[in-house]
């Protein structure tokens, strides 16, 4: 430190926490003042805040120009204060620099419009912007199954579709979804089926004789024939005719056996065949005769309990998420009674002969309410209304209890042979529609965001739900968005349990995987009719293979050894173009999902992205270059995450479909691939030596390992010219099927090549090479004498002429094909 500066420093011991400029006042020379300031600032932090202090401002005023570059500390301080110091009237202070830099004003980008989720709302029959009633929370109620038989693919249509919608709302749009579903275990169909099953079982336990079975079936067939004659619905009539034909076919042999006093075994076998074919009409007859005597409530609970268990197993097998809340009608009878009382108290219900009915005219006449919001044109459709009431509730006495044919039962007085519960109106049971209203109201309150169900439930079930719920809560918004899944058909025919035209979920899963079924649903709009057919499933299978092959290729690329810096390769034009397309496809997928959750379009965009990625990888392989790892990984991660969101991928693997399936060790790939890679490298070294030494037997063994041994273990090796062999874990059945298809192609190719080689032979030359058979030929090349010089017999010459003419035809076809350029 200079002597002069020491004097100034000693005069000021620098005990002040803030900047102390007083020593500068004693220095008159500008150069010395800057030197002293620079020395002082070299050991102090002067960036005290976002605004200059008064001390800073006064020290700044002492300098008439910026310090030079060699006074680095003083210059840095000067620039900082100059940038922060407020200006007066837009003028720069006399001693400050004219060109000092300040931050320019900033404005946000204009941006683009953000797509909003729209859902097709059956209440308006149009797409509406989805707005939950309470922030991000979504209250959702879905009509569940009536459990009296096996669940079929028609049920799967609704439950898989709503599972897809629920997952997308929850996992993609990040809504807090609260999902409630019911189980209908009290219903006319359940009561009738349980009673019939019980009576048929009792009938079988009595071990009736073949002649008794014959007589009973003939008796039961009389009312069945009358029912068949009265039926006008074409689908139902066709079903009854099929049943009648089957019974008729089984009746004949037993009648003959009884009349001819056939052996006991023959009679018993024929009787069992008839009993099996006629069980539906026989159980109907038994029910009409003895149904009123079935009084034990437990008989009506065993059937739905069993089929509910089967339903849950089916949903688990289909990877359908369980509801957050499951409500059973049998557990909510007290709440249902209170709900009916509330409707009556509000003036919209009335009691009649122990039953309670909803007064549709009273409700509809109220200015605050409207009956049949979903399908107003269906009001008065007596067929639909009676189906909604149930088979046990459309007798003449029941119909006469109502003030209007449009009114429907809230509470039904129980008849003999029906389960019953106590109520203010006497022993009875809930009506069908009231069940959902009471259960949903108990869990979700007076208004929900979404109500879901099958398309055929719109009227009367959902319209009646709406009416009675809004009558109870005295509002007009019990449901904000009504979503109805489309029908499922088989070859254009509606699937229905009542029509006995259905494929059970178990049957479907025996032919296709849960993922393939879900992909088939994803490839169609959730609200439109879906035809379940071989073509539909083949499309889903092809999509699965296409996507899976991409995942296998990406995982193979990612396994290529590299250090941590080698993962980040330079992007060329090809990578930039693919990445641009990647983000365009992501945007398109988002827009598709916003548009009524259009999974069909979303999958098409994903398919296109995979196609572009495959083209990119193929181009890199052709150039003997590795593709960009990070880019392909990003694309594969995105596609995997989307398929997980759709419920098409289970497990925690970051990329691709799980290996092993059905919960087998999810870490299988990471466990076995290192060993398979060692095997693959060893095989490649052996092949290299075998090619150099021309040891064909070793090459054959290497091919045998690739083509036959490893596929049996679910391993595919792909030899690539100039690149390491690709190792992929693939489903064993898929590999074996690929192997058979490959053999078929090779066999066909050999046949084609053999035929082509034969076609190229001129007729005049086809026999000339067979010198061991023939010795002389005419001018056309046709043989005239055998090898021993004997003239050919007429019979042999005739046979050879046919061969010659056939070859002429083949050769002419060959010439024609070459002229056409094929």
mmCIF file of C-alpha atoms in Angstrom, residues 45-170:
data_model
loop_
_atom_site.group_PDB
_atom_site.id
_atom_site.type_symbol
_atom_site.label_atom_id
_atom_site.label_comp_id
_atom_site.label_asym_id
_atom_site.label_seq_id
_atom_site.Cartn_x
_atom_site.Cartn_y
_atom_site.Cartn_z
ATOM 1 C CA UNK A 45 -18.311 -6.648 -0.622
ATOM 2 C CA UNK A 46 -20.102 -3.634 -1.977
ATOM 3 C CA UNK A 47 -23.142 -5.334 -3.503
ATOM 4 C CA UNK A 48 -25.307 -4.536 -0.504
ATOM 5 C CA UNK A 49 -28.712 -4.664 -2.145
ATOM 6 C CA UNK A 50 -30.882 -3.847 -5.109
ATOM 7 C CA UNK A 51 -30.809 -0.081 -4.497
ATOM 8 C CA UNK A 52 -27.711 2.166 -4.029
ATOM 9 C CA UNK A 53 -27.381 3.612 -0.524
ATOM 10 C CA UNK A 54 -26.928 7.315 0.167
ATOM 11 C CA UNK A 55 -23.252 6.626 0.900
ATOM 12 C CA UNK A 56 -22.878 4.947 -2.526
ATOM 13 C CA UNK A 57 -24.504 7.908 -4.239
ATOM 14 C CA UNK A 58 -22.209 10.454 -2.549
ATOM 15 C CA UNK A 59 -19.062 8.444 -3.318
ATOM 16 C CA UNK A 60 -20.269 7.975 -6.896
ATOM 17 C CA UNK A 61 -20.653 11.772 -7.223
ATOM 18 C CA UNK A 62 -16.987 12.315 -6.347
ATOM 19 C CA UNK A 63 -15.898 10.545 -9.534
ATOM 20 C CA UNK A 64 -16.217 12.475 -12.753
ATOM 21 C CA UNK A 65 -15.591 9.524 -15.077
ATOM 22 C CA UNK A 66 -15.550 5.714 -14.901
ATOM 23 C CA UNK A 67 -12.374 4.143 -13.440
ATOM 24 C CA UNK A 68 -9.961 2.571 -15.923
ATOM 25 C CA UNK A 69 -9.811 -1.185 -16.637
ATOM 26 C CA UNK A 70 -6.778 -1.613 -14.367
ATOM 27 C CA UNK A 71 -8.814 -0.438 -11.379
ATOM 28 C CA UNK A 72 -10.992 -3.514 -11.637
ATOM 29 C CA UNK A 73 -12.716 -3.293 -8.228
ATOM 30 C CA UNK A 74 -13.526 0.372 -8.545
ATOM 31 C CA UNK A 75 -14.764 -0.074 -12.119
ATOM 32 C CA UNK A 76 -17.036 -2.983 -11.151
ATOM 33 C CA UNK A 77 -18.493 -0.963 -8.264
ATOM 34 C CA UNK A 78 -18.960 2.055 -10.528
ATOM 35 C CA UNK A 79 -20.872 0.086 -13.183
ATOM 36 C CA UNK A 80 -23.065 -1.523 -10.558
ATOM 37 C CA UNK A 81 -24.011 1.805 -8.975
ATOM 38 C CA UNK A 82 -24.492 3.421 -12.403
ATOM 39 C CA UNK A 83 -26.953 0.668 -13.385
ATOM 40 C CA UNK A 84 -28.960 0.922 -10.176
ATOM 41 C CA UNK A 85 -28.782 4.661 -9.493
ATOM 42 C CA UNK A 86 -32.144 6.365 -10.225
ATOM 43 C CA UNK A 87 -32.134 8.990 -12.982
ATOM 44 C CA UNK A 88 -33.559 12.487 -12.597
ATOM 45 C CA UNK A 89 -35.846 13.713 -15.403
ATOM 46 C CA UNK A 90 -34.306 11.233 -17.749
ATOM 47 C CA UNK A 91 -30.939 13.029 -17.558
ATOM 48 C CA UNK A 92 -27.630 11.311 -16.921
ATOM 49 C CA UNK A 93 -25.578 12.892 -14.045
ATOM 50 C CA UNK A 94 -22.789 15.131 -15.147
ATOM 51 C CA UNK A 95 -20.020 12.814 -14.002
ATOM 52 C CA UNK A 96 -21.617 9.483 -15.119
ATOM 53 C CA UNK A 97 -20.950 7.625 -18.328
ATOM 54 C CA UNK A 98 -23.274 8.403 -21.222
ATOM 55 C CA UNK A 99 -23.502 4.766 -22.495
ATOM 56 C CA UNK A 100 -24.226 2.874 -19.302
ATOM 57 C CA UNK A 101 -26.296 -0.346 -19.825
ATOM 58 C CA UNK A 102 -29.648 -0.970 -18.177
ATOM 59 C CA UNK A 103 -32.088 -3.889 -18.500
ATOM 60 C CA UNK A 104 -34.601 -3.236 -21.297
ATOM 61 C CA UNK A 105 -38.319 -3.579 -20.641
ATOM 62 C CA UNK A 106 -39.710 -7.178 -20.856
ATOM 63 C CA UNK A 107 -43.071 -8.392 -22.049
ATOM 64 C CA UNK A 108 -44.499 -11.943 -21.917
ATOM 65 C CA UNK A 109 -45.139 -13.889 -25.157
ATOM 66 C CA UNK A 110 -48.646 -13.875 -26.549
ATOM 67 C CA UNK A 111 -48.774 -17.681 -26.522
ATOM 68 C CA UNK A 112 -51.453 -19.837 -28.108
ATOM 69 C CA UNK A 113 -54.852 -21.044 -26.995
ATOM 70 C CA UNK A 114 -54.779 -24.098 -24.705
ATOM 71 C CA UNK A 115 -57.104 -26.926 -25.716
ATOM 72 C CA UNK A 116 -59.818 -27.624 -23.158
ATOM 73 C CA UNK A 117 -61.282 -31.019 -22.396
ATOM 74 C CA UNK A 118 -64.692 -31.483 -23.988
ATOM 75 C CA UNK A 119 -66.984 -34.448 -23.322
ATOM 76 C CA UNK A 120 -70.067 -35.601 -25.203
ATOM 77 C CA UNK A 121 -72.896 -34.912 -22.765
ATOM 78 C CA UNK A 122 -76.062 -36.927 -23.329
ATOM 79 C CA UNK A 123 -78.015 -34.186 -21.546
ATOM 80 C CA UNK A 124 -77.306 -31.815 -24.447
ATOM 81 C CA UNK A 125 -76.377 -34.367 -27.151
ATOM 82 C CA UNK A 126 -73.292 -32.364 -27.951
ATOM 83 C CA UNK A 127 -69.709 -31.903 -26.775
ATOM 84 C CA UNK A 128 -69.415 -29.601 -23.790
ATOM 85 C CA UNK A 129 -66.352 -28.100 -22.090
ATOM 86 C CA UNK A 130 -65.791 -30.140 -18.940
ATOM 87 C CA UNK A 131 -65.920 -28.012 -15.789
ATOM 88 C CA UNK A 132 -66.030 -29.823 -12.404
ATOM 89 C CA UNK A 133 -68.285 -28.274 -9.800
ATOM 90 C CA UNK A 134 -65.624 -28.074 -7.096
ATOM 91 C CA UNK A 135 -62.155 -27.200 -8.294
ATOM 92 C CA UNK A 136 -60.205 -30.230 -9.458
ATOM 93 C CA UNK A 137 -62.418 -32.839 -7.775
ATOM 94 C CA UNK A 138 -64.664 -35.015 -9.940
ATOM 95 C CA UNK A 139 -67.566 -36.964 -8.421
ATOM 96 C CA UNK A 140 -68.449 -39.880 -10.699
ATOM 97 C CA UNK A 141 -71.163 -42.513 -10.395
ATOM 98 C CA UNK A 142 -71.371 -45.497 -12.739
ATOM 99 C CA UNK A 143 -74.196 -48.011 -13.068
ATOM 100 C CA UNK A 144 -72.746 -51.416 -12.248
ATOM 101 C CA UNK A 145 -73.898 -54.919 -13.151
ATOM 102 C CA UNK A 146 -77.077 -56.761 -12.252
ATOM 103 C CA UNK A 147 -75.447 -59.945 -11.009
ATOM 104 C CA UNK A 148 -77.511 -62.977 -12.003
ATOM 105 C CA UNK A 149 -75.302 -64.525 -14.714
ATOM 106 C CA UNK A 150 -71.794 -64.440 -16.191
ATOM 107 C CA UNK A 151 -70.483 -61.059 -17.331
ATOM 108 C CA UNK A 152 -70.177 -60.838 -21.096
ATOM 109 C CA UNK A 153 -68.395 -58.656 -23.623
ATOM 110 C CA UNK A 154 -71.368 -56.285 -23.729
ATOM 111 C CA UNK A 155 -70.611 -55.511 -20.075
ATOM 112 C CA UNK A 156 -66.919 -55.250 -20.875
ATOM 113 C CA UNK A 157 -67.792 -52.595 -23.475
ATOM 114 C CA UNK A 158 -69.050 -50.286 -20.722
ATOM 115 C CA UNK A 159 -66.623 -51.155 -17.953
ATOM 116 C CA UNK A 160 -63.445 -51.067 -20.039
ATOM 117 C CA UNK A 161 -64.592 -47.863 -21.777
ATOM 118 C CA UNK A 162 -65.293 -46.105 -18.490
ATOM 119 C CA UNK A 163 -62.049 -47.439 -17.028
ATOM 120 C CA UNK A 164 -60.204 -45.818 -19.947
ATOM 121 C CA UNK A 165 -62.033 -42.509 -19.445
ATOM 122 C CA UNK A 166 -61.451 -42.602 -15.688
ATOM 123 C CA UNK A 167 -57.731 -43.303 -16.053
ATOM 124 C CA UNK A 168 -57.290 -40.497 -18.599
ATOM 125 C CA UNK A 169 -59.142 -37.961 -16.450
ATOM 126 C CA UNK A 170 -57.104 -39.022 -13.420
#
